[in-house]
CSV table of C-alpha atoms and ligand atoms in Angstrom, one decimal:
chain,number,residue,atom,x,y,z
A,1010,UNK,CA,-16.2,-23.8,-21.7
A,1011,UNK,CA,-19.6,-21.6,-22.8
A,1012,UNK,CA,-19.2,-18.4,-22.4
A,1013,UNK,CA,-22.1,-18.1,-20.5
A,1014,UNK,CA,-20.0,-20.1,-18.2
A,1015,UNK,CA,-17.0,-18.7,-19.2
A,1016,UNK,CA,-14.2,-16.5,-17.4
A,1017,UNK,CA,-16.7,-13.1,-17.0
A,1018,UNK,CA,-19.4,-14.8,-15.5
A,1019,UNK,CA,-20.7,-12.5,-12.6
A,1020,UNK,CA,-18.7,-11.7,-10.0
A,1021,UNK,CA,-20.8,-12.9,-6.7
A,1022,UNK,CA,-23.7,-14.2,-8.3
A,1023,UNK,CA,-25.0,-17.6,-6.5
A,1024,UNK,CA,-25.2,-19.8,-9.6
A,1025,UNK,CA,-23.8,-22.3,-11.0
A,1026,UNK,CA,-22.7,-20.8,-14.3
A,1027,UNK,CA,-21.7,-17.1,-12.2
A,1028,UNK,CA,-20.6,-18.3,-9.6
A,1029,UNK,CA,-16.5,-18.2,-8.5
A,1030,UNK,CA,-15.6,-16.4,-12.3
A,1031,UNK,CA,-13.1,-14.5,-10.6
A,1032,UNK,CA,-11.7,-17.8,-8.9
A,1033,UNK,CA,-11.2,-18.6,-12.1
A,1034,UNK,CA,-9.0,-16.2,-13.7
A,1035,UNK,CA,-7.3,-16.6,-10.1
A,1036,UNK,CA,-6.9,-19.9,-10.7
A,1037,UNK,CA,-5.1,-19.3,-14.6
A,1038,UNK,CA,-2.2,-18.5,-12.4
A,1039,UNK,CA,0.9,-20.7,-11.3
A,1040,UNK,CA,2.2,-18.3,-8.6
A,1041,UNK,CA,1.5,-15.2,-6.8
A,1042,UNK,CA,0.1,-12.1,-8.5
A,1043,UNK,CA,1.6,-8.6,-8.5
A,1044,UNK,CA,-1.5,-6.0,-8.7
A,1045,UNK,CA,-1.8,-3.1,-11.9
A,1046,UNK,CA,-4.5,-0.8,-11.3
A,1047,UNK,CA,-5.0,2.0,-14.1
A,1048,UNK,CA,-7.1,5.2,-13.9
A,1049,UNK,CA,-7.9,6.1,-17.1
A,1050,UNK,CA,-8.9,10.1,-17.0
A,1051,UNK,CA,-6.3,13.0,-17.8
A,1052,UNK,CA,-6.9,17.3,-17.5
A,1053,UNK,CA,-5.5,17.5,-20.8
A,1054,UNK,CA,-4.1,15.3,-23.7
A,1055,UNK,CA,-1.1,14.8,-24.5
A,1056,UNK,CA,-0.9,14.5,-28.9
A,1057,UNK,CA,1.8,11.6,-28.3
A,1058,UNK,CA,0.4,9.3,-25.3
A,1059,UNK,CA,-1.2,6.2,-27.0
A,1060,UNK,CA,-2.6,4.7,-23.1
A,1061,UNK,CA,-5.6,4.4,-22.4
A,1062,UNK,CA,-7.0,8.0,-21.5
A,1063,UNK,CA,-10.8,10.1,-21.1
A,1064,UNK,CA,-11.2,13.3,-20.5
A,1065,UNK,CA,-13.7,12.5,-17.5
A,1066,UNK,CA,-17.5,13.6,-17.0
A,1067,UNK,CA,-19.2,14.6,-14.5
A,1068,UNK,CA,-19.2,12.4,-11.7
A,1069,UNK,CA,-17.4,9.9,-13.9
A,1070,UNK,CA,-14.7,9.8,-11.5
A,1071,UNK,CA,-17.0,8.8,-8.5
A,1072,UNK,CA,-18.5,5.7,-10.5
A,1073,UNK,CA,-15.6,4.5,-12.2
A,1074,UNK,CA,-13.3,4.1,-8.8
A,1075,UNK,CA,-16.9,2.7,-6.6
A,1076,UNK,CA,-16.3,0.0,-9.7
A,1077,UNK,CA,-12.4,-0.2,-9.3
A,1078,UNK,CA,-13.3,-1.4,-5.5
A,1079,UNK,CA,-16.0,-3.6,-6.4
A,1080,UNK,CA,-13.5,-5.5,-9.1
A,1081,UNK,CA,-10.4,-5.2,-6.3
A,1082,UNK,CA,-13.0,-6.7,-3.4
A,1083,UNK,CA,-13.7,-9.8,-6.0
A,1084,UNK,CA,-10.3,-10.7,-7.0
A,1085,UNK,CA,-9.2,-10.4,-3.4
A,1086,UNK,CA,-11.8,-12.7,-2.5
A,1087,UNK,CA,-11.0,-14.8,-5.2
A,1088,UNK,CA,-7.5,-15.2,-3.2
A,1089,UNK,CA,-5.5,-12.9,-5.7
A,1090,UNK,CA,-3.9,-11.8,-3.1
A,1091,UNK,CA,-2.3,-15.2,-2.1
A,1092,UNK,CA,-2.0,-16.0,2.0
A,1093,UNK,CA,0.6,-12.3,2.1
A,1094,UNK,CA,-0.6,-10.2,0.0
A,1095,UNK,CA,-0.3,-8.7,-3.7
A,1096,UNK,CA,4.0,-8.5,-4.4
A,1097,UNK,CA,3.6,-5.5,-6.1
A,1098,UNK,CA,1.3,-2.9,-7.2
A,1099,UNK,CA,1.5,-0.4,-9.0
A,1100,UNK,CA,-1.1,2.5,-10.2
A,1101,UNK,CA,-0.5,3.8,-13.5
A,1102,UNK,CA,-2.5,6.0,-16.5
A,1103,UNK,CA,-4.1,8.4,-17.1
A,1104,UNK,CA,-3.0,10.4,-14.0
A,1105,UNK,CA,-3.5,8.5,-11.3
A,1106,UNK,CA,-2.7,11.5,-9.0
A,1107,UNK,CA,-5.9,13.1,-10.7
A,1108,UNK,CA,-8.1,12.2,-8.2
A,1109,UNK,CA,-6.4,11.0,-5.6
A,1110,UNK,CA,-8.7,11.0,-2.4
A,1111,UNK,CA,-10.7,8.5,-4.8
A,1112,UNK,CA,-8.0,6.2,-4.5
A,1113,UNK,CA,-8.0,5.8,-0.8
A,1114,UNK,CA,-10.5,2.9,-0.6
A,1115,UNK,CA,-9.2,1.2,-4.0
A,1116,UNK,CA,-6.0,0.7,-2.0
A,1117,UNK,CA,-7.9,-0.6,1.2
A,1118,UNK,CA,-9.0,-3.3,-0.7
A,1119,UNK,CA,-5.7,-4.6,-2.5
A,1120,UNK,CA,-3.3,-6.6,0.5
A,1121,UNK,CA,0.5,-6.4,-1.0
A,1122,UNK,CA,3.6,-7.1,0.4
A,1123,UNK,CA,5.9,-5.3,-1.5
A,1124,UNK,CA,6.6,-1.7,-3.2
A,1125,UNK,CA,3.5,0.5,-4.5
A,1126,UNK,CA,3.9,2.8,-6.8
A,1127,UNK,CA,2.5,4.7,-8.7
A,1128,UNK,CA,2.8,7.5,-11.4
A,1129,UNK,CA,2.8,11.0,-10.7
A,1130,UNK,CA,2.3,14.1,-13.2
A,1131,UNK,CA,4.8,17.1,-12.6
A,1132,UNK,CA,2.8,19.4,-11.3
A,1133,UNK,CA,1.1,17.4,-8.9
A,1134,UNK,CA,4.0,16.6,-7.4
A,1135,UNK,CA,4.5,19.5,-4.6
A,1136,UNK,CA,5.7,18.5,-0.9
A,1137,UNK,CA,1.6,18.5,0.1
A,1138,UNK,CA,1.1,16.4,-2.9
A,1139,UNK,CA,3.4,13.9,-2.0
A,1140,UNK,CA,3.1,13.9,1.3
A,1141,UNK,CA,-0.7,12.7,0.9
A,1142,UNK,CA,0.6,10.0,-1.3
A,1143,UNK,CA,3.2,8.6,1.5
A,1144,UNK,CA,0.0,8.4,3.1
A,1145,UNK,CA,-1.6,5.9,1.3
A,1146,UNK,CA,1.1,3.9,1.7
A,1147,UNK,CA,3.1,4.4,-1.4
A,1148,UNK,CA,7.1,3.8,-0.9
A,1149,UNK,CA,7.9,5.2,-5.0
A,1150,UNK,CA,6.8,7.0,-8.1
A,1151,UNK,CA,7.3,7.7,-11.3
A,1152,UNK,CA,7.6,11.5,-13.1
A,1153,UNK,CA,6.2,12.1,-15.5
A,1154,UNK,CA,9.4,14.2,-17.0
A,1155,UNK,CA,10.8,13.5,-20.2
A,1156,UNK,CA,12.4,16.8,-20.7
A,1157,UNK,CA,13.9,20.2,-18.5
A,1158,UNK,CA,13.8,21.8,-22.1
A,1159,UNK,CA,10.6,24.1,-22.7
A,1160,UNK,CA,11.2,23.5,-25.7
A,1161,UNK,CA,11.1,19.9,-25.9
A,1162,UNK,CA,7.8,20.5,-23.8
A,1163,UNK,CA,6.2,22.5,-25.0
A,1164,UNK,CA,6.7,20.2,-28.5
A,1165,UNK,CA,4.9,17.3,-26.1
A,1166,UNK,CA,2.3,20.1,-25.5
A,1167,UNK,CA,2.8,18.8,-22.2
A,1168,UNK,CA,0.9,20.7,-18.8
A,1169,UNK,CA,3.8,21.5,-16.9
A,1170,UNK,CA,7.1,23.3,-17.2
A,1171,UNK,CA,10.5,22.6,-16.9
A,1172,UNK,CA,10.5,24.1,-13.5
A,1173,UNK,CA,7.8,22.1,-12.7
A,1174,UNK,CA,9.0,19.1,-13.6
A,1175,UNK,CA,12.5,20.4,-11.5
A,1176,UNK,CA,10.8,21.0,-8.3
A,1177,UNK,CA,9.3,18.3,-8.5
A,1178,UNK,CA,12.4,15.5,-8.6
A,1179,UNK,CA,13.7,17.6,-6.1
A,1180,UNK,CA,10.2,17.7,-4.0
A,1181,UNK,CA,10.6,13.3,-3.7
A,1182,UNK,CA,14.3,12.9,-3.9
A,1183,UNK,CA,14.2,11.4,-0.1
A,1184,UNK,CA,10.4,11.3,0.5
A,1185,UNK,CA,10.1,8.1,-0.9
A,1186,UNK,CA,11.8,4.5,-0.6
A,1187,UNK,CA,12.8,5.2,-4.2
A,1188,UNK,CA,12.4,8.1,-7.0
A,1189,UNK,CA,12.5,6.9,-11.1
A,1190,UNK,CA,12.1,10.0,-13.4
A,1191,UNK,CA,10.7,9.6,-17.4
A,1192,UNK,CA,12.4,11.0,-20.0
A,1193,UNK,CA,11.4,10.9,-24.1
A,1194,UNK,CA,14.1,10.3,-26.1
A,1195,UNK,CA,12.8,11.7,-29.5
A,1196,UNK,CA,16.0,11.4,-31.6
A,1197,UNK,CA,14.7,12.9,-34.7
A,1198,UNK,CA,13.7,16.4,-32.4
A,1199,UNK,CA,16.8,16.5,-30.0
A,1200,UNK,CA,19.4,16.5,-33.2
A,1201,UNK,CA,17.2,19.2,-34.9
A,1202,UNK,CA,16.0,21.0,-31.5
A,1203,UNK,CA,17.1,21.3,-28.5
A,1204,UNK,CA,19.3,18.5,-27.9
A,1205,UNK,CA,18.8,18.1,-24.8
A,1206,UNK,CA,18.3,14.5,-24.3
A,1207,UNK,CA,21.6,13.5,-22.5
A,1208,UNK,CA,22.2,17.1,-20.2
A,1209,UNK,CA,18.3,16.2,-19.2
A,1210,UNK,CA,19.6,12.7,-18.1
A,1211,UNK,CA,22.9,13.8,-15.4
A,1212,UNK,CA,20.3,16.4,-14.8
A,1213,UNK,CA,18.6,13.8,-13.5
A,1214,UNK,CA,21.1,11.7,-11.4
A,1215,UNK,CA,23.0,14.7,-10.4
A,1216,UNK,CA,19.4,15.3,-8.3
A,1217,UNK,CA,20.3,11.7,-6.9
A,1218,UNK,CA,16.6,10.0,-8.0
A,1219,UNK,CA,17.2,6.3,-7.8
A,1220,UNK,CA,15.9,5.4,-11.4
A,1221,UNK,CA,15.7,7.5,-15.0
A,1222,UNK,CA,13.9,5.2,-17.0
A,1223,UNK,CA,14.4,6.9,-20.6
A,1224,UNK,CA,11.1,5.5,-22.9
A,1225,UNK,CA,12.0,6.5,-27.2
A,1226,UNK,CA,9.0,7.9,-28.1
A,1227,UNK,CA,6.7,5.0,-30.5
A,1228,UNK,CA,5.2,7.0,-32.9
A,1229,UNK,CA,1.5,5.4,-32.7
A,1230,UNK,CA,-0.1,5.4,-35.9
A,1231,UNK,CA,-3.8,6.7,-33.6
A,1232,UNK,CA,-2.3,9.3,-32.0
A,1233,UNK,CA,-2.3,12.9,-32.9
A,1234,UNK,CA,1.5,12.9,-33.3
A,1235,UNK,CA,0.7,9.7,-35.9
A,1236,UNK,CA,3.6,7.2,-37.2
A,1237,UNK,CA,7.1,8.6,-38.3
A,1238,UNK,CA,10.0,6.8,-39.3
A,1239,UNK,CA,12.8,5.9,-36.7
A,1240,UNK,CA,16.5,5.9,-37.7
A,1241,UNK,CA,17.2,3.3,-35.2
A,1242,UNK,CA,21.6,3.5,-35.8
A,1243,UNK,CA,20.7,7.2,-34.2
A,1244,UNK,CA,19.2,5.6,-30.7
A,1245,UNK,CA,21.7,3.3,-30.3
A,1246,UNK,CA,24.3,5.9,-30.3
A,1247,UNK,CA,22.5,8.3,-28.2
A,1248,UNK,CA,21.3,5.4,-26.1
A,1249,UNK,CA,24.9,4.1,-25.7
A,1250,UNK,CA,26.7,7.6,-24.9
A,1251,UNK,CA,23.1,7.5,-22.1
A,1252,UNK,CA,25.2,4.4,-20.8
A,1253,UNK,CA,28.5,5.8,-20.9
A,1254,UNK,CA,27.3,9.1,-19.5
A,1255,UNK,CA,25.6,6.8,-16.4
A,1256,UNK,CA,28.9,5.6,-16.0
A,1257,UNK,CA,30.6,8.1,-14.9
A,1258,UNK,CA,27.9,9.6,-13.2
A,1259,UNK,CA,27.8,6.5,-10.5
A,1260,UNK,CA,25.1,5.3,-12.1
A,1261,UNK,CA,24.4,1.0,-14.3
A,1262,UNK,CA,22.2,0.3,-17.0
A,1263,UNK,CA,19.6,-1.7,-14.8
A,1264,UNK,CA,17.3,-2.5,-18.1
A,1265,UNK,CA,17.0,-1.5,-22.2
A,1266,UNK,CA,16.0,1.8,-20.5
A,1267,UNK,CA,16.9,2.2,-17.5
A,1268,UNK,CA,19.2,4.3,-15.2
A,1269,UNK,CA,19.6,2.6,-12.2
A,1270,UNK,CA,21.4,4.0,-8.7
A,1271,UNK,CA,23.7,1.0,-7.7
A,1272,UNK,CA,21.7,-0.7,-4.7
A,1273,UNK,CA,18.6,1.3,-5.3
A,1274,UNK,CA,15.0,-1.0,-6.3
A,1275,UNK,CA,14.2,-1.5,-9.8
A,1276,UNK,CA,10.2,0.6,-10.7
A,1277,UNK,CA,8.9,-1.4,-13.7
A,1278,UNK,CA,5.1,-2.1,-14.3
A,1279,UNK,CA,6.3,-4.6,-17.4
A,1280,UNK,CA,8.9,-6.9,-16.0
A,1281,UNK,CA,6.3,-8.6,-13.3
A,1282,UNK,CA,6.0,-12.4,-13.4
A,1283,UNK,CA,2.8,-12.5,-13.5
A,1284,UNK,CA,0.4,-9.8,-12.8
A,1285,UNK,CA,-3.8,-9.0,-12.5
A,1286,UNK,CA,-5.0,-5.8,-14.1
A,1287,UNK,CA,-7.3,-4.2,-12.9
A,1288,UNK,CA,-9.8,-1.0,-13.5
A,1289,UNK,CA,-10.2,0.9,-17.7
A,1290,UNK,CA,-7.7,-0.9,-20.0
A,1291,UNK,CA,-5.7,-2.8,-17.8
A,1292,UNK,CA,-3.9,-6.7,-18.6
A,1293,UNK,CA,-3.1,-9.8,-17.0
A,1294,UNK,CA,-0.6,-12.6,-18.1
A,1295,UNK,CA,-1.2,-15.3,-16.2
A,1296,UNK,CA,1.3,-17.8,-16.9
A,1297,UNK,CA,-0.4,-18.7,-20.0
A,1298,UNK,CA,-3.1,-16.0,-20.3
A,1299,UNK,CA,-2.9,-13.0,-21.3
A,1300,UNK,CA,-6.4,-11.1,-20.5
A,1301,UNK,CA,-7.4,-7.7,-21.4
A,1302,UNK,CA,-10.0,-5.7,-19.5
A,1303,UNK,CA,-12.6,-3.4,-21.5
A,1304,UNK,CA,-11.7,0.0,-22.0
A,1305,UNK,CA,-13.9,2.0,-22.5
A,1306,UNK,CA,-14.6,4.4,-18.9
A,1307,UNK,CA,-19.0,3.6,-19.2
A,1308,UNK,CA,-18.1,-0.2,-21.1
A,1309,UNK,CA,-15.7,-1.2,-17.9
A,1310,UNK,CA,-18.4,0.7,-15.5
A,1311,UNK,CA,-21.6,-0.9,-17.2
A,1312,UNK,CA,-19.8,-4.7,-17.1
A,1313,UNK,CA,-18.8,-4.2,-12.8
A,1314,UNK,CA,-23.0,-2.8,-12.9
A,1315,UNK,CA,-24.1,-5.7,-14.6
A,1316,UNK,CA,-21.9,-8.1,-11.9
A,1317,UNK,CA,-19.3,-9.2,-14.4
A,1318,UNK,CA,-15.8,-8.9,-14.5
A,1319,UNK,CA,-15.2,-6.2,-17.1
A,1320,UNK,CA,-13.2,-8.7,-18.9
A,1321,UNK,CA,-12.7,-8.0,-23.0
A,1322,UNK,CA,-10.3,-10.3,-24.6
A,1323,UNK,CA,-8.9,-13.6,-23.5
A,1324,UNK,CA,-5.9,-14.8,-25.5
A,1325,UNK,CA,-4.6,-18.6,-24.7
A,1326,UNK,CA,-0.6,-18.5,-25.3
A,1327,UNK,CA,-0.3,-21.4,-23.7
A,1328,UNK,CA,2.6,-23.7,-22.3
A,1329,UNK,CA,5.1,-22.7,-25.5
A,1330,UNK,CA,3.7,-18.8,-25.6
A,1331,UNK,CA,3.7,-18.0,-21.5
A,1332,UNK,CA,7.2,-19.3,-21.3
A,1333,UNK,CA,8.6,-16.7,-24.4
A,1334,UNK,CA,6.6,-14.2,-23.2
A,1335,UNK,CA,9.1,-14.6,-19.4
A,1336,UNK,CA,11.8,-14.3,-21.7
A,1337,UNK,CA,11.0,-11.8,-23.9
A,1338,UNK,CA,10.8,-9.7,-20.6
A,1339,UNK,CA,13.5,-11.2,-18.4
A,1340,UNK,CA,15.5,-9.9,-21.3
A,1341,UNK,CA,14.3,-6.4,-21.1
A,1342,UNK,CA,15.9,-6.1,-17.9
A,1343,UNK,CA,19.4,-7.4,-19.4
A,1344,UNK,CA,19.2,-10.9,-18.4
A,1345,UNK,CA,18.3,-14.3,-19.6
A,1346,UNK,CA,18.3,-17.4,-17.0
A,1347,UNK,CA,17.1,-21.3,-17.8
A,1348,UNK,CA,13.1,-21.4,-17.9
A,1349,UNK,CA,12.0,-22.5,-14.4
A,1350,UNK,CA,10.4,-25.7,-14.2
A,1351,UNK,CA,6.9,-26.3,-14.8
A,1352,UNK,CA,7.6,-24.6,-18.5
A,1353,UNK,CA,7.1,-27.8,-20.3
A,1354,UNK,CA,9.9,-29.7,-22.5
A,1355,UNK,CA,9.7,-28.0,-25.7
A,1356,UNK,CA,10.1,-24.6,-24.2
A,1357,UNK,CA,13.6,-24.9,-22.5
A,1358,UNK,CA,14.7,-26.7,-25.4
A,1359,UNK,CA,13.5,-23.8,-27.7
A,1360,UNK,CA,15.4,-21.4,-25.0
A,1361,UNK,CA,18.1,-23.0,-24.6
A,1362,UNK,CA,18.7,-23.1,-28.8
A,1363,UNK,CA,17.9,-19.3,-28.9
A,1364,UNK,CA,20.2,-18.2,-26.0
A,1365,UNK,CA,23.1,-19.9,-27.7
A,1366,UNK,CA,22.6,-18.4,-31.3
A,1367,UNK,CA,22.4,-15.2,-29.5
A,1368,UNK,CA,25.6,-16.4,-27.8
A,1369,UNK,CA,27.5,-17.8,-30.6
A,1370,UNK,CA,26.4,-14.1,-32.7
A,1371,UNK,CA,27.6,-12.1,-29.6
A,1372,UNK,CA,24.3,-10.3,-28.8
A,1373,UNK,CA,24.6,-12.4,-25.0
A,1374,UNK,CA,27.7,-13.2,-22.5
A,1375,UNK,CA,28.7,-16.3,-21.8
A,1376,UNK,CA,26.5,-18.3,-19.6
A,1377,UNK,CA,27.3,-17.8,-15.8
A,1378,UNK,CA,27.5,-20.4,-12.4
A,1379,UNK,CA,23.5,-20.2,-12.3
A,1380,UNK,CA,23.3,-20.4,-16.5
A,1381,UNK,CA,22.0,-16.7,-16.4
A,1382,UNK,CA,23.3,-15.0,-19.9
A,1383,UNK,CA,23.6,-11.0,-20.3
A,1384,UNK,CA,22.9,-9.0,-22.8
A,1385,UNK,CA,26.4,-7.5,-24.2
A,1386,UNK,CA,26.0,-3.4,-26.1
A,1387,UNK,CA,24.6,-5.2,-29.3
A,1388,UNK,CA,21.9,-7.5,-27.8
A,1389,UNK,CA,20.4,-4.2,-25.9
A,1390,UNK,CA,21.1,-1.9,-29.4
A,1391,UNK,CA,18.5,-5.6,-31.1
A,1392,UNK,CA,17.2,-6.0,-27.8
A,1393,UNK,CA,15.5,-2.1,-28.5
A,1394,UNK,CA,14.9,-2.8,-32.5
A,1395,UNK,CA,12.7,-6.5,-30.9
A,1396,UNK,CA,10.8,-4.0,-28.6
A,1397,UNK,CA,10.0,-1.3,-31.2
A,1398,UNK,CA,8.9,-4.3,-33.9
A,1399,UNK,CA,6.3,-5.4,-30.9
A,1400,UNK,CA,5.1,-2.2,-30.0
A,1401,UNK,CA,3.8,-1.7,-33.9
A,1402,UNK,CA,3.2,-5.0,-34.5
A,1403,UNK,CA,1.2,-6.4,-31.6
A,1404,UNK,CA,0.1,-3.3,-28.4
A,1405,UNK,CA,-0.9,-1.0,-31.3
A,1406,UNK,CA,-3.1,-3.9,-33.0
A,1407,UNK,CA,-4.7,-4.6,-29.9
A,1408,UNK,CA,-5.0,-1.3,-28.3
A,1409,UNK,CA,-6.6,-0.1,-31.2
A,1410,UNK,CA,-9.8,-2.0,-31.6
A,1411,UNK,CA,-10.0,-1.8,-27.7
A,1412,UNK,CA,-9.8,2.3,-27.5
A,1413,UNK,CA,-12.9,1.9,-31.0
A,1414,UNK,CA,-15.1,0.8,-27.1
A,1415,UNK,CA,-14.9,4.6,-27.1
A,1416,UNK,CA,-17.1,4.8,-30.1
A,1417,UNK,CA,-19.7,3.8,-28.7
A,1418,UNK,CA,-19.6,5.8,-25.8
A,1419,UNK,CA,-20.7,9.1,-27.1
A,1420,UNK,CA,-17.7,9.7,-29.4
A,1421,UNK,CA,-14.4,9.3,-30.0
A,1422,UNK,CA,-12.1,9.5,-27.1
A,1423,UNK,CA,-12.1,12.9,-28.6
A,1424,UNK,CA,-8.4,12.3,-29.1
A,1425,UNK,CA,-7.5,8.4,-30.9
A,1426,UNK,CA,-8.5,8.0,-34.1
A,1427,UNK,CA,-8.2,4.3,-34.0
A,1428,UNK,CA,-9.3,3.7,-37.7
A,1429,UNK,CA,-5.1,5.0,-38.8
A,1430,UNK,CA,-3.7,2.9,-36.5
A,1431,UNK,CA,-0.8,0.5,-38.4
A,1432,UNK,CA,-2.4,-2.1,-40.1
A,1433,UNK,CA,-0.5,-5.8,-39.6
A,1434,UNK,CA,-1.2,-8.4,-40.4
A,1435,UNK,CA,0.2,-10.9,-38.1
A,1436,UNK,CA,-1.5,-9.0,-35.5
A,1437,UNK,CA,-4.8,-11.7,-37.6
A,1438,UNK,CA,-2.7,-14.0,-37.3
A,1439,UNK,CA,-2.4,-13.8,-33.7
A,1440,UNK,CA,-6.0,-13.0,-32.8
A,1441,UNK,CA,-6.8,-16.1,-34.5
A,1442,UNK,CA,-4.6,-18.2,-33.4
A,1443,UNK,CA,-5.1,-17.1,-29.4
A,1444,UNK,CA,-8.1,-16.2,-29.0
A,1445,UNK,CA,-10.4,-17.8,-26.2
A,1446,UNK,CA,-13.5,-17.2,-25.9
A,1447,UNK,CA,-13.9,-15.0,-22.0
B,1807,SAM,C1,0.6,7.5,-18.2
B,1807,SAM,S1,2.6,8.5,-18.7
B,1807,SAM,C2,3.3,9.3,-16.7
B,1807,SAM,C3,2.0,9.8,-15.5
B,1807,SAM,C4,1.2,11.1,-16.0
B,1807,SAM,N1,0.2,10.9,-16.5
B,1807,SAM,C5,2.0,11.8,-16.9
B,1807,SAM,O1,2.0,12.1,-18.0
B,1807,SAM,O2,3.6,12.7,-16.0
B,1807,SAM,C6,3.8,7.0,-17.9
B,1807,SAM,C7,5.4,6.9,-19.3
B,1807,SAM,O3,4.7,7.4,-21.1
B,1807,SAM,C8,5.4,7.7,-21.4
B,1807,SAM,N2,4.6,7.3,-22.2
B,1807,SAM,C9,3.8,8.4,-22.4
B,1807,SAM,N3,3.7,8.4,-24.2
B,1807,SAM,C10,4.6,7.5,-24.6
B,1807,SAM,C11,5.1,7.1,-26.2
B,1807,SAM,N4,4.8,7.6,-27.0
B,1807,SAM,N5,6.6,6.6,-26.5
B,1807,SAM,C12,7.0,6.6,-25.3
B,1807,SAM,N6,6.6,7.0,-24.4
B,1807,SAM,C13,5.6,6.8,-23.6
B,1807,SAM,C14,6.3,9.2,-20.8
B,1807,SAM,O4,7.9,9.4,-20.5
B,1807,SAM,C15,4.6,8.7,-19.4
B,1807,SAM,O5,6.0,9.6,-17.9
B,1808,SF4,S1,1.2,11.1,-20.9
B,1808,SF4,FE1,0.5,10.9,-18.9
B,1808,SF4,S2,-0.3,12.9,-18.6
B,1808,SF4,FE2,-0.3,13.1,-21.3
B,1808,SF4,S3,-2.0,12.1,-21.8
B,1808,SF4,FE3,-0.6,10.5,-21.4
B,1808,SF4,S4,-1.1,9.6,-19.3
B,1808,SF4,FE4,-1.9,11.8,-20.2
């Protein structure tokens, strides 16, 4: 397919070259889709955070949300929501709670059957702020607590203190079907200074949240924190202790980095089987293709204004790569099941061989009646290492390339230094093999 008639094409033009480009994207999916919406704005930049975001210029949020609405409508008109609606909605950022009043029309344009989740900055989680989110239809919130230690919060340069973080959880519990608290685990800092991480985890259990996400700090080279080596053995130890404490407080390890109250739903943006990403910096996974939207906020708005989909990259994983992607994210939740029908014989054979090998080496349990195997404690440790490897070898190089789009918009994003990202030869090979014209 030529670039002109490719996926980005036109949003609603009548000509044969550009009609139906959103339908072509939707046609890449092999089943129901979850929706992800990215809001790339923050009032202040946290120096450890790698996500796509800018401090908004005057008038930019209004123009951005108009563009987002156009993108959402184009995909819904093309059938992305299916007959019954998207299976779930996840609104992330950036800080999606910075402009809740602008979010409403976009939410109205997206039919959803399942959970509706949003990331919330603790200082926005006041009773009135949370009631407004409920009024917008959200059923789940993920609150960026990071820590209950003012020392750690200062080290992370967070725009809130420990009191606000605790109050946020107190106000949220009982208002939503699921309340998730994000904690950051920086073992080097925790061991040398505050030593508060495990106590913070217990505080979250005592406050009655449905889920705690314990994210090990990722040191992206292009952030102000910069790269640093990791003491992965110590990380394994702390997570093992977290698992023990969780059990002691009646919580279960539901995935590599999440602990849930039994019966509580799980909250993730990353383990949806298929998802469509909307907004600047969002990505989509549609069975065999991984699509990435423009990161530059003005580049994104400009593409929509020109009648094109805001797609910047397309990586074609193929049947085998798609099945590997599926297996990778399935394993995040601690279980590996046989591939679905239609994945193809090579994928099934490869997965069977890999899982058998992992069972022999003690990383997976023996299969249950449905053929599914669970990660053992050692399996969780290895997956933790693999996740970090994928982050630094694939995600950091991709995001650093995409963040360079901000340079054409009047300076760097102000916080990102793409030239300081780790250089990875593997990523160059992956790009060469998988990149397709949009
Ligand atoms: C987009 S932010 C959350 C929403 C909101 N902007 C806030 O900060 O509260 C999503 C979560 O990613 C996690 N995160 C951010 N940077 C990280 C990093 N470098 N390594 C690991 N987790 C990180 C944090 O726990 C954060 O709460
Ligand atoms: S952690 Fe949240 S508030 Fe801080 S820069 Fe990242 S997205 Fe913005």
